[in-house]
Short mmCIF file of N, CA and C in Angstrom, two decimals:
data_model
loop_
_atom_site.label_atom_id
_atom_site.label_comp_id
_atom_site.label_asym_id
_atom_site.label_seq_id
_atom_site.Cartn_x
_atom_site.Cartn_y
_atom_site.Cartn_z
N MET A 37 93.45 152.23 255.74
CA MET A 37 93.00 150.92 255.28
C MET A 37 91.87 150.38 256.15
N ARG A 38 91.97 150.59 257.45
CA ARG A 38 90.92 150.08 258.34
C ARG A 38 89.61 150.82 258.13
N ILE A 39 89.65 152.10 257.84
CA ILE A 39 88.42 152.87 257.62
C ILE A 39 87.68 152.35 256.39
N SER A 40 88.41 152.06 255.33
CA SER A 40 87.73 151.55 254.13
C SER A 40 87.13 150.17 254.39
N SER A 41 87.80 149.34 255.20
CA SER A 41 87.23 148.03 255.55
C SER A 41 85.96 148.20 256.38
N LEU A 42 86.00 149.15 257.32
CA LEU A 42 84.83 149.42 258.15
C LEU A 42 83.67 149.94 257.31
N LEU A 43 83.97 150.84 256.38
CA LEU A 43 82.92 151.37 255.50
C LEU A 43 82.34 150.27 254.62
N GLY A 44 83.20 149.37 254.14
CA GLY A 44 82.72 148.26 253.33
C GLY A 44 81.81 147.34 254.13
N ALA A 45 82.18 147.06 255.38
CA ALA A 45 81.35 146.20 256.24
C ALA A 45 80.02 146.87 256.54
N LEU A 46 80.04 148.17 256.81
CA LEU A 46 78.79 148.89 257.07
C LEU A 46 77.89 148.90 255.84
N GLY A 47 78.49 149.07 254.68
CA GLY A 47 77.71 149.05 253.44
C GLY A 47 77.06 147.70 253.21
N ALA A 48 77.80 146.62 253.46
CA ALA A 48 77.26 145.27 253.30
C ALA A 48 76.12 145.02 254.29
N ALA A 49 76.30 145.49 255.53
CA ALA A 49 75.24 145.33 256.54
C ALA A 49 74.00 146.11 256.14
N GLY A 50 74.20 147.30 255.59
CA GLY A 50 73.07 148.12 255.14
C GLY A 50 72.31 147.45 254.01
N MET A 51 73.02 146.82 253.09
CA MET A 51 72.37 146.12 251.98
C MET A 51 71.57 144.92 252.50
N LEU A 52 72.12 144.22 253.49
CA LEU A 52 71.40 143.09 254.08
C LEU A 52 70.12 143.55 254.75
N LEU A 53 70.17 144.65 255.49
CA LEU A 53 68.96 145.18 256.13
C LEU A 53 67.94 145.62 255.11
N LEU A 54 68.39 146.20 254.02
CA LEU A 54 67.48 146.62 252.95
C LEU A 54 66.79 145.40 252.34
N ALA A 55 67.54 144.32 252.12
CA ALA A 55 66.96 143.11 251.55
C ALA A 55 65.94 142.50 252.50
N VAL A 56 66.22 142.47 253.79
CA VAL A 56 65.28 141.94 254.78
C VAL A 56 64.03 142.81 254.83
N GLY A 57 64.18 144.11 254.81
CA GLY A 57 63.05 145.03 254.83
C GLY A 57 62.16 144.85 253.62
N THR A 58 62.75 144.62 252.47
CA THR A 58 61.98 144.41 251.25
C THR A 58 61.18 143.12 251.33
N ALA A 59 61.77 142.08 251.89
CA ALA A 59 61.07 140.79 252.00
C ALA A 59 59.86 140.90 252.92
N THR A 60 59.97 141.65 254.02
CA THR A 60 58.85 141.75 254.94
C THR A 60 57.81 142.77 254.48
N ALA A 61 58.15 143.57 253.49
CA ALA A 61 57.22 144.58 252.98
C ALA A 61 56.55 144.10 251.70
N ALA A 62 56.21 142.81 251.64
CA ALA A 62 55.58 142.24 250.46
C ALA A 62 54.24 142.91 250.19
N ASN A 63 53.90 142.99 248.92
CA ASN A 63 52.63 143.57 248.50
C ASN A 63 51.50 142.64 248.92
N ARG A 64 50.55 143.15 249.64
CA ARG A 64 49.42 142.34 250.07
C ARG A 64 48.10 142.86 249.47
N HIS A 65 48.19 143.53 248.34
CA HIS A 65 46.98 143.95 247.62
C HIS A 65 46.50 142.78 246.78
N VAL A 66 45.22 142.47 246.91
CA VAL A 66 44.63 141.35 246.18
C VAL A 66 43.36 141.85 245.50
N ASP A 67 43.26 141.57 244.20
CA ASP A 67 42.03 141.84 243.47
C ASP A 67 41.07 140.69 243.73
N ILE A 68 39.93 140.99 244.35
CA ILE A 68 38.90 139.99 244.60
C ILE A 68 37.93 140.04 243.42
N VAL A 69 37.82 138.95 242.70
CA VAL A 69 36.96 138.86 241.52
C VAL A 69 35.73 138.04 241.89
N ASN A 70 34.56 138.58 241.59
CA ASN A 70 33.30 137.92 241.91
C ASN A 70 32.69 137.34 240.64
N LYS A 71 32.70 136.01 240.54
CA LYS A 71 32.06 135.31 239.41
C LYS A 71 31.09 134.27 239.96
N THR A 72 30.26 134.70 240.91
CA THR A 72 29.36 133.77 241.59
C THR A 72 27.91 133.88 241.12
N GLY A 73 27.57 134.95 240.42
CA GLY A 73 26.17 135.17 240.06
C GLY A 73 25.41 135.96 241.11
N MET A 74 26.07 136.28 242.23
CA MET A 74 25.44 137.06 243.31
C MET A 74 26.39 138.17 243.74
N SER A 75 25.85 139.17 244.41
CA SER A 75 26.67 140.23 244.97
C SER A 75 27.34 139.78 246.26
N ILE A 76 28.60 140.19 246.45
CA ILE A 76 29.28 139.97 247.73
C ILE A 76 29.03 141.22 248.56
N LYS A 77 28.30 141.05 249.66
CA LYS A 77 27.93 142.18 250.53
C LYS A 77 28.97 142.45 251.61
N HIS A 78 29.66 141.41 252.05
CA HIS A 78 30.66 141.55 253.12
C HIS A 78 31.87 140.71 252.76
N PHE A 79 33.05 141.21 253.10
CA PHE A 79 34.28 140.45 252.87
C PHE A 79 35.18 140.60 254.08
N TYR A 80 35.70 139.47 254.55
CA TYR A 80 36.57 139.45 255.73
C TYR A 80 37.86 138.71 255.39
N ALA A 81 38.93 139.12 256.02
CA ALA A 81 40.21 138.41 255.90
C ALA A 81 40.86 138.43 257.27
N SER A 82 41.27 137.27 257.73
CA SER A 82 41.98 137.20 259.01
C SER A 82 43.16 136.26 258.86
N THR A 83 44.19 136.51 259.63
CA THR A 83 45.36 135.65 259.55
C THR A 83 44.95 134.21 259.86
N THR A 84 45.49 133.30 259.08
CA THR A 84 45.19 131.88 259.25
C THR A 84 45.51 131.46 260.68
N GLY A 85 44.59 130.73 261.27
CA GLY A 85 44.78 130.24 262.63
C GLY A 85 44.08 131.06 263.69
N THR A 86 43.49 132.20 263.31
CA THR A 86 42.74 132.98 264.29
C THR A 86 41.25 132.70 264.12
N ASP A 87 40.48 132.95 265.15
CA ASP A 87 39.04 132.69 265.10
C ASP A 87 38.21 133.96 264.98
N ASP A 88 38.85 135.08 264.73
CA ASP A 88 38.16 136.37 264.68
C ASP A 88 38.23 136.93 263.27
N TRP A 89 37.08 137.25 262.69
CA TRP A 89 37.04 137.79 261.33
C TRP A 89 37.31 139.29 261.28
N GLU A 90 37.43 139.94 262.39
CA GLU A 90 37.68 141.39 262.41
C GLU A 90 36.49 142.12 261.79
N GLU A 91 36.76 143.29 261.14
CA GLU A 91 35.67 144.08 260.56
C GLU A 91 35.48 143.74 259.08
N ASP A 92 34.32 144.10 258.58
CA ASP A 92 34.00 143.92 257.16
C ASP A 92 34.87 144.87 256.35
N ILE A 93 35.74 144.33 255.51
CA ILE A 93 36.67 145.14 254.73
C ILE A 93 35.92 146.01 253.71
N LEU A 94 34.79 145.54 253.21
CA LEU A 94 34.06 146.29 252.20
C LEU A 94 33.34 147.51 252.78
N GLY A 95 33.02 147.47 254.05
CA GLY A 95 32.26 148.58 254.62
C GLY A 95 30.93 148.71 253.90
N ARG A 96 30.71 149.84 253.26
CA ARG A 96 29.46 150.07 252.52
C ARG A 96 29.54 149.62 251.06
N ASP A 97 30.73 149.24 250.61
CA ASP A 97 30.90 148.79 249.23
C ASP A 97 30.32 147.39 249.05
N VAL A 98 30.06 147.05 247.81
CA VAL A 98 29.56 145.74 247.42
C VAL A 98 30.34 145.32 246.18
N ILE A 99 30.67 144.03 246.09
CA ILE A 99 31.30 143.53 244.87
C ILE A 99 30.21 142.81 244.07
N GLU A 100 29.74 143.47 243.03
CA GLU A 100 28.69 142.89 242.19
C GLU A 100 29.26 141.74 241.38
N ASN A 101 28.37 140.85 240.92
CA ASN A 101 28.80 139.76 240.06
C ASN A 101 29.52 140.33 238.84
N GLY A 102 30.67 139.78 238.52
CA GLY A 102 31.45 140.24 237.38
C GLY A 102 32.42 141.36 237.70
N GLU A 103 32.35 141.92 238.89
CA GLU A 103 33.25 143.02 239.27
C GLU A 103 34.50 142.51 239.96
N THR A 104 35.52 143.39 239.95
CA THR A 104 36.78 143.15 240.65
C THR A 104 36.97 144.28 241.64
N PHE A 105 37.44 143.96 242.83
CA PHE A 105 37.62 144.94 243.90
C PHE A 105 39.01 144.75 244.49
N ASP A 106 39.82 145.81 244.49
CA ASP A 106 41.17 145.77 245.04
C ASP A 106 41.12 145.94 246.55
N ILE A 107 41.70 144.98 247.27
CA ILE A 107 41.71 145.02 248.73
C ILE A 107 43.15 144.93 249.22
N ASN A 108 43.52 145.81 250.15
CA ASN A 108 44.81 145.74 250.81
C ASN A 108 44.63 144.86 252.04
N ILE A 109 45.18 143.66 251.99
CA ILE A 109 45.00 142.67 253.05
C ILE A 109 45.95 142.93 254.22
N ASP A 110 46.93 143.79 254.06
CA ASP A 110 47.96 144.02 255.07
C ASP A 110 47.35 144.55 256.37
N ASP A 111 47.49 143.78 257.45
CA ASP A 111 46.97 144.20 258.75
C ASP A 111 48.08 144.65 259.69
N GLY A 112 49.30 144.77 259.16
CA GLY A 112 50.43 145.21 259.97
C GLY A 112 51.14 144.09 260.70
N SER A 113 50.64 142.86 260.59
CA SER A 113 51.24 141.74 261.32
C SER A 113 52.45 141.15 260.59
N GLY A 114 52.58 141.44 259.29
CA GLY A 114 53.64 140.83 258.50
C GLY A 114 53.26 139.46 257.96
N ALA A 115 52.07 138.99 258.30
CA ALA A 115 51.62 137.66 257.86
C ALA A 115 51.33 137.64 256.36
N CYS A 116 51.52 136.48 255.76
CA CYS A 116 51.20 136.29 254.35
C CYS A 116 49.99 135.38 254.15
N ARG A 117 49.69 134.54 255.11
CA ARG A 117 48.60 133.56 254.96
C ARG A 117 47.35 134.03 255.70
N TYR A 118 46.27 134.12 254.93
CA TYR A 118 44.99 134.61 255.45
C TYR A 118 43.87 133.68 255.05
N ASP A 119 42.80 133.70 255.84
CA ASP A 119 41.55 133.05 255.50
C ASP A 119 40.61 134.14 255.00
N PHE A 120 39.87 133.85 253.94
CA PHE A 120 38.92 134.81 253.36
C PHE A 120 37.50 134.31 253.62
N LYS A 121 36.61 135.26 253.86
CA LYS A 121 35.19 134.94 254.00
C LYS A 121 34.38 135.96 253.21
N ALA A 122 33.61 135.47 252.25
CA ALA A 122 32.71 136.32 251.47
C ALA A 122 31.28 135.99 251.88
N VAL A 123 30.49 137.03 252.15
CA VAL A 123 29.08 136.85 252.49
C VAL A 123 28.26 137.45 251.36
N PHE A 124 27.33 136.66 250.84
CA PHE A 124 26.58 137.05 249.66
C PHE A 124 25.23 137.65 250.01
N GLU A 125 24.56 138.20 249.00
CA GLU A 125 23.29 138.89 249.18
C GLU A 125 22.21 137.99 249.78
N ASN A 126 22.32 136.68 249.58
CA ASN A 126 21.33 135.76 250.13
C ASN A 126 21.69 135.28 251.55
N GLY A 127 22.79 135.80 252.11
CA GLY A 127 23.19 135.45 253.46
C GLY A 127 24.16 134.28 253.54
N GLN A 128 24.30 133.53 252.46
CA GLN A 128 25.26 132.43 252.46
C GLN A 128 26.68 132.97 252.42
N SER A 129 27.62 132.16 252.89
CA SER A 129 29.02 132.59 252.88
C SER A 129 29.92 131.49 252.35
N LEU A 130 31.05 131.91 251.81
CA LEU A 130 32.09 130.99 251.36
C LEU A 130 33.38 131.37 252.08
N VAL A 131 34.01 130.39 252.71
CA VAL A 131 35.28 130.60 253.39
C VAL A 131 36.36 129.86 252.61
N ARG A 132 37.43 130.53 252.35
CA ARG A 132 38.60 129.94 251.70
C ARG A 132 39.77 130.12 252.65
N ASN A 133 40.46 129.04 252.97
CA ASN A 133 41.50 129.06 253.98
C ASN A 133 42.91 129.07 253.39
N ASN A 134 43.83 129.64 254.17
CA ASN A 134 45.27 129.55 253.92
C ASN A 134 45.68 130.14 252.57
N ILE A 135 45.20 131.34 252.27
CA ILE A 135 45.53 132.03 251.02
C ILE A 135 46.81 132.83 251.25
N ASN A 136 47.83 132.62 250.41
CA ASN A 136 49.09 133.35 250.55
C ASN A 136 49.00 134.65 249.76
N VAL A 137 48.70 135.74 250.45
CA VAL A 137 48.50 137.04 249.80
C VAL A 137 49.81 137.69 249.38
N CYS A 138 50.94 137.12 249.79
CA CYS A 138 52.25 137.63 249.34
C CYS A 138 52.62 137.03 247.99
N GLN A 139 51.93 135.97 247.58
CA GLN A 139 52.25 135.31 246.31
C GLN A 139 51.19 135.47 245.23
N ILE A 140 49.98 135.88 245.62
CA ILE A 140 48.93 136.05 244.61
C ILE A 140 48.57 137.52 244.49
N SER A 141 48.01 137.89 243.37
CA SER A 141 47.51 139.26 243.22
C SER A 141 46.03 139.27 242.88
N THR A 142 45.47 138.09 242.58
CA THR A 142 44.04 137.97 242.24
C THR A 142 43.48 136.72 242.89
N PHE A 143 42.27 136.86 243.45
CA PHE A 143 41.56 135.71 244.00
C PHE A 143 40.14 135.78 243.46
N THR A 144 39.68 134.67 242.84
CA THR A 144 38.37 134.65 242.21
C THR A 144 37.41 133.75 242.98
N TYR A 145 36.25 134.30 243.32
CA TYR A 145 35.16 133.53 243.91
C TYR A 145 34.27 133.04 242.78
N THR A 146 34.04 131.72 242.75
CA THR A 146 33.14 131.11 241.78
C THR A 146 32.20 130.18 242.53
N ARG A 147 31.13 129.80 241.90
CA ARG A 147 30.19 128.85 242.51
C ARG A 147 30.21 127.56 241.73
#
């Protein structure tokens, strides 16, 4: 009888760990949609509250007007809230703060 109780408790603990692991493994892929009339040459995402934009996520890619680009925002920190910065072909930039990438799957830049 004690072995079955122990196995039941271990099973319940395992299910709890699985649920916690699933919550922290939220999908952080976001489709960035460009509806600005200009090309996005550089795109940055950093956890909200930091002052460093890190590297350009696009690298050599460009998001042309009317295009959608899938970006994996996950930086390994487990964070859900990020600031986005898009830099356009004319050098101007748009910053959008406090985007919850665990709750959205698409973010659209418009002018």
